[in-house]
Coordinates of C-alpha atoms in Angstrom, one line a residue:
Chain J
M85 CA 44.0 16.1 -15.0
D86 CA 45.6 19.4 -14.1
A87 CA 43.1 21.0 -16.5
I88 CA 40.3 19.6 -14.3
R89 CA 41.9 20.5 -10.9
E90 CA 42.7 24.0 -11.9
N91 CA 39.2 24.7 -13.3
L92 CA 37.1 22.9 -10.9
P93 CA 35.1 26.0 -9.9
L94 CA 34.3 26.7 -13.5
L95 CA 33.3 23.1 -14.1
L96 CA 31.0 23.1 -11.0
Q97 CA 29.5 26.4 -12.2
G98 CA 28.8 24.7 -15.5
I99 CA 27.2 21.8 -13.9
G100 CA 25.1 24.2 -11.8
T101 CA 24.0 26.0 -15.0
T102 CA 23.1 22.7 -16.7
V103 CA 21.0 21.6 -13.7
A104 CA 19.3 25.0 -13.6
L105 CA 18.5 24.9 -17.3
T106 CA 17.2 21.4 -17.2
V107 CA 15.1 21.8 -14.0
L108 CA 13.6 25.1 -15.1
G109 CA 13.0 24.1 -18.7
Y110 CA 11.4 20.8 -17.6
A111 CA 9.3 22.3 -14.9
F112 CA 7.9 24.9 -17.2
A113 CA 7.5 22.3 -19.9
L114 CA 5.4 20.1 -17.5
L115 CA 3.1 23.1 -16.8
L116 CA 2.8 24.2 -20.4
G117 CA 2.5 20.6 -21.7
T118 CA -0.3 19.7 -19.3
V119 CA -2.2 22.9 -20.3
L120 CA -1.7 22.0 -23.9
A121 CA -2.9 18.4 -23.4
V122 CA -6.0 19.6 -21.6
A123 CA -6.6 21.9 -24.6
R124 CA -6.1 19.0 -27.0
V125 CA -8.8 16.9 -25.2
S126 CA -11.1 19.8 -24.6
P127 CA -14.6 20.0 -26.2
I128 CA -13.7 23.3 -27.9
P129 CA -12.5 22.8 -31.5
P130 CA -10.4 26.0 -31.9
L131 CA -8.5 25.2 -28.7
R132 CA -7.9 21.7 -29.9
G133 CA -6.7 22.9 -33.2
A134 CA -4.4 25.5 -31.7
A135 CA -2.8 23.0 -29.4
T136 CA -2.3 20.5 -32.2
V137 CA -0.6 23.2 -34.4
Y138 CA 1.7 24.0 -31.5
V139 CA 2.7 20.4 -30.9
E140 CA 3.3 19.8 -34.6
I141 CA 5.5 22.8 -34.9
F142 CA 7.6 22.5 -31.8
R143 CA 7.9 18.7 -31.9
N144 CA 9.3 18.9 -35.4
I145 CA 11.7 21.9 -35.2
P146 CA 15.3 21.0 -34.3
L147 CA 16.1 22.4 -30.8
L148 CA 19.3 24.0 -32.1
S149 CA 17.4 26.0 -34.7
L150 CA 14.8 26.9 -32.2
L151 CA 17.4 28.2 -29.7
I152 CA 19.2 30.2 -32.4
L153 CA 15.9 31.6 -33.5
I154 CA 15.0 32.7 -30.0
A155 CA 18.5 34.1 -29.2
F156 CA 19.1 36.0 -32.5
G157 CA 15.6 36.2 -34.2
L158 CA 13.6 37.6 -31.3
P159 CA 15.8 40.7 -30.7
D160 CA 14.8 41.8 -34.3
V161 CA 11.2 42.0 -33.1
G162 CA 12.2 43.8 -30.0
L163 CA 12.5 41.0 -27.4
L164 CA 16.1 40.7 -26.1
L165 CA 16.3 38.0 -23.4
P166 CA 19.5 37.0 -21.6
Y167 CA 21.1 34.0 -23.1
F168 CA 20.2 31.8 -20.1
W169 CA 16.5 32.6 -20.4
C170 CA 16.6 32.0 -24.2
G171 CA 17.9 28.6 -23.3
V172 CA 15.1 27.9 -20.8
L173 CA 12.5 29.2 -23.2
G174 CA 13.8 27.0 -26.0
L175 CA 13.9 23.9 -23.8
T176 CA 10.4 24.7 -22.5
L177 CA 8.8 25.2 -25.8
S178 CA 10.3 22.1 -27.3
S179 CA 9.8 19.7 -24.3
A180 CA 6.3 21.0 -23.7
A181 CA 5.2 19.6 -27.1
F182 CA 6.5 16.1 -26.0
V183 CA 5.0 16.4 -22.5
C184 CA 1.7 17.3 -24.1
E185 CA 1.6 14.2 -26.3
N186 CA 2.6 12.0 -23.3
V187 CA -0.1 13.5 -21.1
R188 CA -2.6 13.1 -23.9
S189 CA -1.7 9.4 -24.5
G190 CA -1.8 8.9 -20.7
I191 CA -5.3 10.4 -20.7
N192 CA -6.3 8.1 -23.5
T193 CA -5.3 5.0 -21.4
V194 CA -8.2 5.8 -18.9
P195 CA -11.2 3.7 -19.9
V196 CA -14.0 5.8 -21.4
G197 CA -16.4 4.3 -18.8
H198 CA -14.6 6.1 -16.0
A199 CA -15.1 9.5 -17.6
E200 CA -18.7 8.7 -18.4
A201 CA -19.2 7.7 -14.8
A202 CA -17.6 10.9 -13.6
R203 CA -19.9 12.9 -15.8
S204 CA -23.0 11.0 -14.6
I205 CA -22.3 11.9 -11.0
G206 CA -22.3 15.5 -12.0
L207 CA -18.6 16.4 -12.4
G208 CA -17.8 19.0 -15.0
F209 CA -14.9 18.9 -17.6
F210 CA -12.3 20.0 -15.1
G211 CA -13.7 18.0 -12.2
T212 CA -13.6 14.9 -14.3
L213 CA -10.0 15.6 -15.3
R214 CA -8.9 16.6 -11.8
F215 CA -10.5 13.8 -9.8
V216 CA -10.9 10.8 -12.1
V217 CA -8.9 11.0 -15.3
L218 CA -5.6 12.7 -14.6
P219 CA -4.7 10.8 -11.3
Q220 CA -5.1 7.5 -13.2
A221 CA -3.5 8.9 -16.4
F222 CA -0.5 10.0 -14.4
R223 CA 0.6 6.5 -13.6
S224 CA 1.1 5.5 -17.2
M225 CA 2.8 8.8 -17.9
V226 CA 5.7 8.5 -15.5
Q227 CA 8.1 6.6 -17.8
P228 CA 7.4 8.7 -20.9
L229 CA 7.8 11.8 -18.9
V230 CA 11.2 10.5 -17.6
N231 CA 12.2 10.2 -21.3
V232 CA 11.2 13.8 -21.9
F233 CA 13.3 14.7 -18.8
I234 CA 16.3 12.9 -20.3
G235 CA 15.7 14.7 -23.6
T236 CA 15.7 18.0 -21.7
V237 CA 19.0 17.1 -20.0
I238 CA 20.6 16.3 -23.3
G239 CA 19.0 19.2 -25.1
S240 CA 20.5 21.6 -22.5
A241 CA 23.9 20.9 -24.1
L242 CA 22.7 22.7 -27.2
C243 CA 22.4 25.9 -25.2
S244 CA 26.2 26.1 -25.4
A245 CA 25.6 27.3 -29.0
I246 CA 23.9 30.4 -27.6
A247 CA 26.7 31.2 -25.2
V248 CA 25.0 29.7 -22.1
Q249 CA 27.9 28.7 -19.9
E250 CA 26.8 25.1 -19.1
V251 CA 28.9 22.0 -18.9
T252 CA 29.3 21.5 -22.6
W253 CA 30.4 25.2 -23.0
V254 CA 32.9 24.8 -20.2
T255 CA 34.4 21.6 -21.7
Q256 CA 34.6 23.3 -25.1
T257 CA 36.3 26.3 -23.6
L258 CA 38.8 24.2 -21.6
N259 CA 39.5 22.0 -24.6
I260 CA 40.6 25.1 -26.6
R261 CA 43.1 25.8 -23.9
Y262 CA 44.4 22.4 -23.0
A263 CA 43.8 20.4 -26.2
Q264 CA 42.5 17.4 -24.2
A265 CA 39.3 16.7 -26.1
V266 CA 38.7 13.0 -25.1
L267 CA 39.2 13.6 -21.4
M268 CA 37.1 16.8 -21.3
F269 CA 34.2 15.3 -23.1
M270 CA 34.3 12.1 -21.1
I271 CA 33.8 14.3 -18.0
A272 CA 30.9 16.2 -19.7
G273 CA 29.4 12.8 -20.8
A274 CA 29.6 11.6 -17.2
V275 CA 27.8 14.7 -15.9
Y276 CA 24.9 14.1 -18.4
L277 CA 24.9 10.4 -17.6
I278 CA 24.6 11.1 -13.8
L279 CA 21.8 13.6 -14.4
S280 CA 19.9 11.3 -16.7
L281 CA 20.3 8.3 -14.4
G282 CA 19.2 10.4 -11.4
G283 CA 16.1 11.5 -13.3
A284 CA 15.4 7.9 -14.3
A285 CA 15.8 6.7 -10.7
L286 CA 13.5 9.4 -9.4
G287 CA 11.0 8.5 -12.1
G288 CA 11.2 4.8 -11.1
A289 CA 10.6 5.7 -7.4
I290 CA 7.5 7.9 -8.4
E291 CA 6.2 5.1 -10.6
R292 CA 6.4 2.6 -7.8
A293 CA 4.8 5.0 -5.4
V294 CA 1.8 5.6 -7.6
A295 CA 1.6 2.1 -9.1
P296 CA -1.9 0.4 -8.8
G297 CA -0.1 -2.6 -7.3
G298 CA 1.0 -0.5 -4.3
R299 CA -2.5 0.6 -3.7
N300 CA -3.9 -2.9 -4.2
R301 CA -1.5 -4.4 -1.7
S302 CA -2.6 -1.9 1.0
S303 CA -6.3 -2.3 0.1
G304 CA -5.7 -6.1 0.0
R305 CA -4.3 -6.0 3.5
A306 CA -7.3 -4.0 4.6
A307 CA -9.5 -6.7 3.0
L308 CA -7.6 -9.4 5.0
D309 CA -8.1 -7.4 8.2
V310 CA -11.8 -7.3 7.5
T311 CA -12.0 -11.0 7.0
A312 CA -9.8 -11.6 10.1
G313 CA -12.2 -9.4 12.0
A314 CA -15.1 -11.4 10.6
Q315 CA -13.6 -14.6 11.8
A316 CA -12.9 -13.3 15.3
Chain T
M110 CA -11.3 13.0 -21.1
T111 CA -12.5 10.5 -23.6
P112 CA -10.3 10.1 -26.7
T113 CA -11.7 12.6 -29.1
T114 CA -13.3 11.0 -32.0
F115 CA -13.3 14.2 -34.0
R116 CA -9.9 15.4 -35.0
P117 CA -9.6 18.8 -36.6
G118 CA -8.5 18.0 -40.2
R119 CA -5.1 16.5 -39.8
R120 CA -4.1 17.8 -43.2
A121 CA -5.2 21.3 -42.3
V122 CA -3.0 21.1 -39.2
V123 CA 0.0 19.9 -41.1
A124 CA -0.6 22.5 -43.8
A125 CA -0.9 25.3 -41.2
A126 CA 2.3 24.1 -39.5
A127 CA 4.1 23.9 -42.8
A128 CA 2.9 27.4 -43.6
A129 CA 4.0 28.7 -40.3
L130 CA 7.5 27.4 -40.5
P131 CA 8.8 29.5 -43.3
L132 CA 7.4 32.5 -41.4
L133 CA 9.6 31.6 -38.5
G134 CA 12.4 31.1 -40.9
L135 CA 11.9 34.6 -42.3
A136 CA 12.2 36.0 -38.8
A137 CA 15.5 34.3 -38.5
C138 CA 16.7 35.5 -41.9
S139 CA 16.2 39.1 -41.0
S140 CA 18.9 38.8 -38.5
D141 CA 21.2 37.7 -41.2
T142 CA 24.4 39.7 -41.5
G143 CA 24.1 39.9 -45.3
A144 CA 26.3 38.2 -47.8
G145 CA 29.9 37.6 -47.0
P146 CA 32.6 39.3 -49.0
D147 CA 32.8 38.3 -52.6
L148 CA 35.9 36.4 -52.9
G149 CA 36.1 36.9 -56.6
G150 CA 34.3 33.7 -57.5
G151 CA 31.9 35.6 -59.6
G152 CA 29.2 33.2 -58.6
E153 CA 29.1 31.7 -62.1
D154 CA 31.5 28.8 -61.5
E155 CA 31.3 26.2 -64.2
G156 CA 32.8 23.6 -62.0
D157 CA 36.0 23.4 -64.1
G158 CA 38.2 24.9 -61.4
D159 CA 39.4 27.7 -63.7
S160 CA 37.0 30.2 -62.4
L161 CA 38.0 29.8 -58.8
P162 CA 39.6 32.8 -57.1
Q163 CA 42.6 30.7 -56.3
A164 CA 42.9 29.3 -59.8
D165 CA 46.0 31.3 -60.6
A166 CA 47.7 30.2 -57.4
L167 CA 46.9 26.6 -58.1
A168 CA 48.2 26.8 -61.6
S169 CA 51.5 28.1 -60.4
G170 CA 51.8 25.5 -57.6
P171 CA 54.9 23.3 -57.6
V172 CA 54.9 19.5 -57.8
A173 CA 57.3 17.5 -55.6
D174 CA 60.1 15.4 -56.9
E175 CA 59.6 11.6 -56.9
S176 CA 62.7 11.4 -54.6
A177 CA 61.2 13.8 -52.1
I178 CA 58.0 11.8 -51.9
A179 CA 59.8 8.5 -51.7
A180 CA 61.8 10.0 -48.7
S181 CA 58.6 10.6 -46.8
A182 CA 56.5 7.6 -45.7
W183 CA 53.6 10.0 -45.0
A184 CA 53.6 11.5 -48.6
T185 CA 54.1 8.0 -50.1
A186 CA 51.0 6.7 -48.3
I187 CA 49.0 9.7 -49.7
K188 CA 50.4 9.1 -53.1
E189 CA 49.4 5.4 -53.0
K190 CA 45.8 6.0 -52.1
D191 CA 45.8 8.9 -54.6
Q192 CA 43.9 11.2 -52.2
L193 CA 44.7 13.7 -49.5
V194 CA 42.4 13.7 -46.6
R195 CA 42.2 17.1 -45.0
G196 CA 40.5 17.9 -41.7
G197 CA 39.0 21.3 -41.4
T198 CA 35.9 23.3 -42.0
V199 CA 34.1 24.4 -45.2
A200 CA 32.1 27.1 -43.5
N201 CA 34.7 29.9 -43.2
Q202 CA 34.0 32.8 -45.5
V203 CA 37.6 33.8 -46.1
F204 CA 39.6 30.7 -45.4
S205 CA 37.6 27.7 -46.5
L206 CA 34.1 27.8 -47.9
A207 CA 32.2 25.1 -49.6
S208 CA 31.1 25.9 -53.1
T209 CA 27.4 26.0 -53.9
T210 CA 28.1 24.9 -57.5
G211 CA 29.8 21.6 -56.8
D212 CA 33.2 23.1 -57.3
M213 CA 36.2 22.9 -55.0
P214 CA 36.0 24.9 -51.7
T215 CA 37.5 28.4 -51.9
G216 CA 39.6 30.4 -49.6
F217 CA 43.1 30.6 -48.2
D218 CA 43.1 27.3 -46.2
A219 CA 41.3 25.6 -49.1
G220 CA 44.0 26.8 -51.5
I221 CA 46.8 25.6 -49.2
T222 CA 45.1 22.2 -49.1
Q223 CA 44.7 22.0 -52.9
L224 CA 48.3 23.2 -53.4
L225 CA 49.5 20.4 -51.0
A226 CA 47.4 17.8 -52.8
K227 CA 48.9 19.0 -56.2
Y228 CA 52.4 19.0 -54.7
I229 CA 52.1 15.3 -53.7
L230 CA 49.8 13.9 -56.3
G231 CA 50.9 15.9 -59.4
E232 CA 48.9 17.9 -61.9
G233 CA 45.2 17.6 -61.3
G234 CA 45.9 16.5 -57.7
E235 CA 44.2 19.6 -56.4
K236 CA 40.9 17.9 -57.1
K237 CA 41.8 14.7 -55.2
V238 CA 41.1 16.0 -51.8
E239 CA 38.6 14.5 -49.3
Y240 CA 37.4 17.3 -47.0
I241 CA 36.6 15.9 -43.6
D242 CA 34.8 18.2 -41.2
T243 CA 36.7 18.7 -38.0
T244 CA 35.6 20.9 -35.2
V245 CA 37.8 22.5 -32.6
E246 CA 36.8 19.6 -30.3
T247 CA 38.0 16.9 -32.6
R248 CA 41.0 18.4 -34.4
E249 CA 43.8 17.0 -32.3
T250 CA 42.1 13.6 -31.9
M251 CA 41.5 13.2 -35.6
V252 CA 45.1 14.0 -36.3
Q253 CA 46.4 11.6 -33.6
N254 CA 44.2 8.7 -34.7
G255 CA 44.9 9.1 -38.4
T256 CA 41.4 9.9 -39.5
V257 CA 42.9 12.8 -41.5
D258 CA 46.3 13.2 -43.1
C259 CA 46.5 16.8 -41.9
V260 CA 44.4 19.6 -40.5
I261 CA 44.4 22.9 -42.3
A262 CA 41.8 25.0 -40.5
T263 CA 42.9 28.4 -39.3
Y264 CA 44.7 26.2 -36.7
S265 CA 46.6 28.4 -34.3
I266 CA 49.9 27.0 -33.1
T267 CA 49.9 26.9 -29.3
P268 CA 52.3 25.3 -26.8
E269 CA 49.5 23.0 -25.5
R270 CA 48.7 21.8 -28.9
L271 CA 52.3 21.2 -29.8
E272 CA 52.5 18.7 -26.9
V273 CA 50.1 16.4 -28.7
I274 CA 50.6 17.0 -32.4
N275 CA 53.2 18.5 -34.8
F276 CA 52.7 21.7 -36.7
A277 CA 54.2 22.5 -40.0
G278 CA 54.4 26.2 -40.7
P279 CA 53.4 28.8 -39.8
Y280 CA 52.0 29.4 -43.2
Y281 CA 49.9 32.5 -42.2
L282 CA 50.4 35.1 -39.5
S283 CA 47.1 36.3 -38.3
G284 CA 46.3 38.7 -35.6
T285 CA 43.4 39.1 -33.1
A286 CA 41.6 42.3 -33.5
I287 CA 38.5 44.1 -32.3
Q288 CA 35.2 44.8 -34.0
V289 CA 32.6 47.2 -32.7
R290 CA 29.3 48.8 -33.8
A291 CA 29.9 51.7 -36.1
E292 CA 28.6 54.2 -33.5
D293 CA 31.2 53.0 -30.9
K294 CA 34.3 53.3 -33.0
G295 CA 35.2 56.6 -31.3
S296 CA 35.3 55.1 -27.8
I297 CA 37.1 51.8 -28.4
S298 CA 40.5 51.5 -30.0
G299 CA 42.3 48.7 -28.3
P300 CA 42.1 45.9 -25.7
E301 CA 42.6 48.4 -22.8
D302 CA 39.3 50.0 -23.7
L303 CA 37.4 46.7 -23.3
T304 CA 37.4 46.7 -19.5
G305 CA 33.9 46.3 -18.1
L306 CA 32.4 45.7 -21.5
K307 CA 30.5 42.6 -22.8
L308 CA 32.7 40.8 -25.3
V309 CA 31.9 38.1 -27.8
T310 CA 34.2 35.7 -29.6
Q311 CA 33.9 32.4 -31.5
A312 CA 33.9 29.2 -29.5
N313 CA 36.4 27.6 -31.8
S314 CA 39.0 30.4 -31.7
T315 CA 41.9 31.6 -29.8
G316 CA 40.0 34.8 -29.2
I317 CA 39.1 33.4 -25.7
Q318 CA 42.7 33.3 -24.7
A319 CA 43.5 36.6 -26.4
I320 CA 40.8 38.2 -24.2
E321 CA 42.0 36.5 -21.0
E322 CA 45.6 37.6 -21.5
N323 CA 44.9 41.2 -22.7
V324 CA 41.7 42.5 -21.3
T325 CA 41.3 43.2 -17.6
D326 CA 37.9 42.5 -16.1
P327 CA 35.6 42.3 -19.0
A328 CA 31.9 42.3 -17.9
D329 CA 31.4 38.9 -19.5
V330 CA 32.8 36.9 -22.4
Q331 CA 30.3 35.2 -24.6
T332 CA 31.3 32.4 -27.0
L333 CA 29.2 31.5 -30.0
P334 CA 29.7 28.8 -32.5
D335 CA 29.9 30.9 -35.7
N336 CA 30.7 34.3 -37.1
E337 CA 27.1 35.1 -38.0
S338 CA 25.9 34.6 -34.4
C339 CA 28.7 36.8 -33.1
V340 CA 27.9 39.6 -35.5
A341 CA 24.2 39.3 -34.6
A342 CA 25.1 39.5 -30.9
L343 CA 27.2 42.6 -31.5
K344 CA 24.6 44.3 -33.6
Q345 CA 21.7 43.4 -31.2
G346 CA 23.7 44.9 -28.2
R347 CA 24.2 41.5 -26.5
A348 CA 27.9 42.3 -26.8
D349 CA 29.8 45.6 -27.1
A350 CA 32.9 44.2 -28.9
Y351 CA 33.7 41.2 -31.0
V352 CA 37.3 39.9 -30.6
L353 CA 38.6 37.6 -33.3
D354 CA 41.0 37.1 -36.2
Q355 CA 41.4 40.3 -38.1
G356 CA 40.8 38.6 -41.5
V357 CA 37.3 37.4 -40.5
L358 CA 36.4 40.7 -38.9
L359 CA 37.4 42.6 -42.0
G360 CA 35.2 40.3 -44.0
N361 CA 32.3 41.3 -41.8
S362 CA 33.0 45.0 -42.2
A363 CA 33.1 44.5 -46.0
A364 CA 29.7 42.9 -45.9
D365 CA 28.1 45.1 -43.3
P366 CA 28.7 48.8 -42.8
D367 CA 27.1 48.7 -39.3
V368 CA 30.2 47.0 -37.8
V369 CA 33.8 48.3 -38.0
V370 CA 37.3 47.0 -37.1
V371 CA 39.1 49.3 -34.7
G372 CA 42.8 49.6 -34.0
E373 CA 45.5 47.2 -34.9
P374 CA 45.7 43.4 -34.1
F375 CA 47.0 43.0 -30.5
V376 CA 47.9 39.3 -30.5
D377 CA 49.8 37.4 -33.1
D378 CA 48.0 34.3 -34.2
P379 CA 50.2 31.9 -36.3
Y380 CA 48.4 29.2 -38.3
G381 CA 50.0 25.9 -38.9
I382 CA 49.3 22.5 -40.6
G383 CA 48.4 20.0 -37.9
L384 CA 50.2 16.7 -38.4
S385 CA 50.5 13.5 -36.3
K386 CA 53.5 13.0 -34.1
D387 CA 53.5 9.3 -35.3
Q388 CA 54.5 10.6 -38.8
P389 CA 57.6 12.7 -38.0
D390 CA 58.7 12.9 -41.6
A391 CA 55.4 14.7 -42.5
L392 CA 56.7 17.8 -40.7
D393 CA 59.8 18.3 -42.8
F394 CA 57.9 17.4 -45.9
C395 CA 55.2 20.0 -45.3
N396 CA 57.6 22.7 -44.3
T397 CA 59.5 22.1 -47.6
F398 CA 56.2 22.3 -49.4
L399 CA 55.4 25.6 -47.7
Q400 CA 58.8 27.0 -48.6
E401 CA 58.3 26.0 -52.2
I402 CA 54.9 27.6 -52.6
I403 CA 56.3 30.8 -51.1
D404 CA 59.3 30.6 -53.5
S405 CA 57.0 30.0 -56.5
G406 CA 54.8 33.0 -55.7
S407 CA 51.8 30.7 -55.3
W408 CA 51.5 31.8 -51.6
E409 CA 51.3 35.5 -52.5
S410 CA 48.9 34.8 -55.4
L411 CA 46.7 32.8 -53.1
W412 CA 46.7 35.5 -50.4
T413 CA 45.8 38.2 -52.9
A414 CA 42.8 36.1 -54.2
T415 CA 41.4 35.2 -50.8
V416 CA 42.5 37.2 -47.7
G417 CA 43.5 40.1 -49.9
E418 CA 39.9 40.6 -50.8
V419 CA 39.0 41.6 -47.2
I420 CA 42.3 43.3 -46.1
D421 CA 43.5 46.5 -47.7
G422 CA 47.1 46.7 -49.0
D423 CA 49.6 44.3 -50.5
A424 CA 50.3 40.8 -49.5
P425 CA 52.5 40.7 -46.3
E426 CA 55.9 39.1 -46.0
P427 CA 55.1 35.3 -45.8
P428 CA 56.2 33.7 -42.5
V429 CA 59.2 31.4 -42.5
P430 CA 58.1 27.7 -42.4
G431 CA 59.7 25.8 -39.5
E432 CA 60.2 28.9 -37.3
L433 CA 57.6 28.0 -34.6
P434 CA 56.7 31.0 -32.5
V435 CA 56.4 29.1 -29.3

């Protein structure tokens, strides 16, 4: 335990880096993934095709290979990013492919009739998405997106392979010095568990907030009030 | 929007993706540091073991007396299952590298492992080794819980590690050295020149501690999982100097003229055979084994065929087994 006490600042720094990697990677992945999903359901075939190719490539390339490619392949074509941003870029590219598929399947849960109704009242492609389809689609996407978040948390550990000093890297480094593998990796495991559970809890809260049941309860109450008013 | 009924030809997409991937791969390959040093295998291994660089060393390897094995419960157990389980890596250019032709792994550690197997199991025993992959994270644990009989993996003997496991040896005295880009060789000659520079070392090495103890205020210390990444980081300017075991660094210089080793090793790095504390008899047995391969000339022959390929000069004086440096 001395190993932990003496190196607490280093560990906390590692936890901070892990959180930063995860949050940045996931935030950018949400943006990029949503754009890709919109491209995949757009009426423009080349755009659809390009987004599909992107998803098939980045969904099927192991994250570790992708990170090493970004860190040590890109400099050969003249793009030398700091390790941390290589990690963020890798996580973003990979998670965005999964986000895209989740958003797309969420969009597909919205009945066709709703989209047709939106078109018939004169909304364009983006209007239909923005006001009718995406708000409804979002409800069914919360849990799958939490899964992508957990994937991003766990994927951030691979960034230790490109010298990003996150929790796994710190535990590896301390283990070299103290030869206490089991203890060190239990601590690292606990950090990832807390992050993932935190993400899942937040996701659960969001899901409850946007659940149709929540709306219906409030609108149900409103209906009761109306009837009460009618009786009065 | 509505689920699209028209899907751009799925096959075309898969084909395009499949065609794009090798291109990505090519980009990665171009950062390759070239082939490793030729360890004398000739590349034409027939799988018979005679064409291995360490073949001569193995042929001269001693075999233990029945009485010596009977006196050690650890060796008796290995003899009974007719197999030595070694923890280590098979991805180290100079010390232990898997064969691409289905032959035995080559290198110094691989040779020590095969000599130990022959010593316990008799003639032909060098082939009866199960190579289990251990990483720096799992080495002590796998020794302690008996997953492997021993760990032979450029395993530096340190006081912290001695608290949890036993080490036979040292069987090899390495030293931590410095590698720089060829254009920097005039300005860097020792650890005192590394202040303020970006350093890189392998994650599974004692280079980290060597830097901590010998370099004042480096700009930052990067750790990467393998030698290839470290060389790439050095060549691409992510790091100014690569600190690691001299043998490995010399292998890089042999393979790639863009990087050179400067100065002399500045930290001693003794390698030992990791053994469980629950099997105290294994320690004496392995030290006796090491002494016997030194006496028989196998150690020197093995050094010449492996490490000697990347280090100039004659084989050094072998270390004295049992004389732990810490």
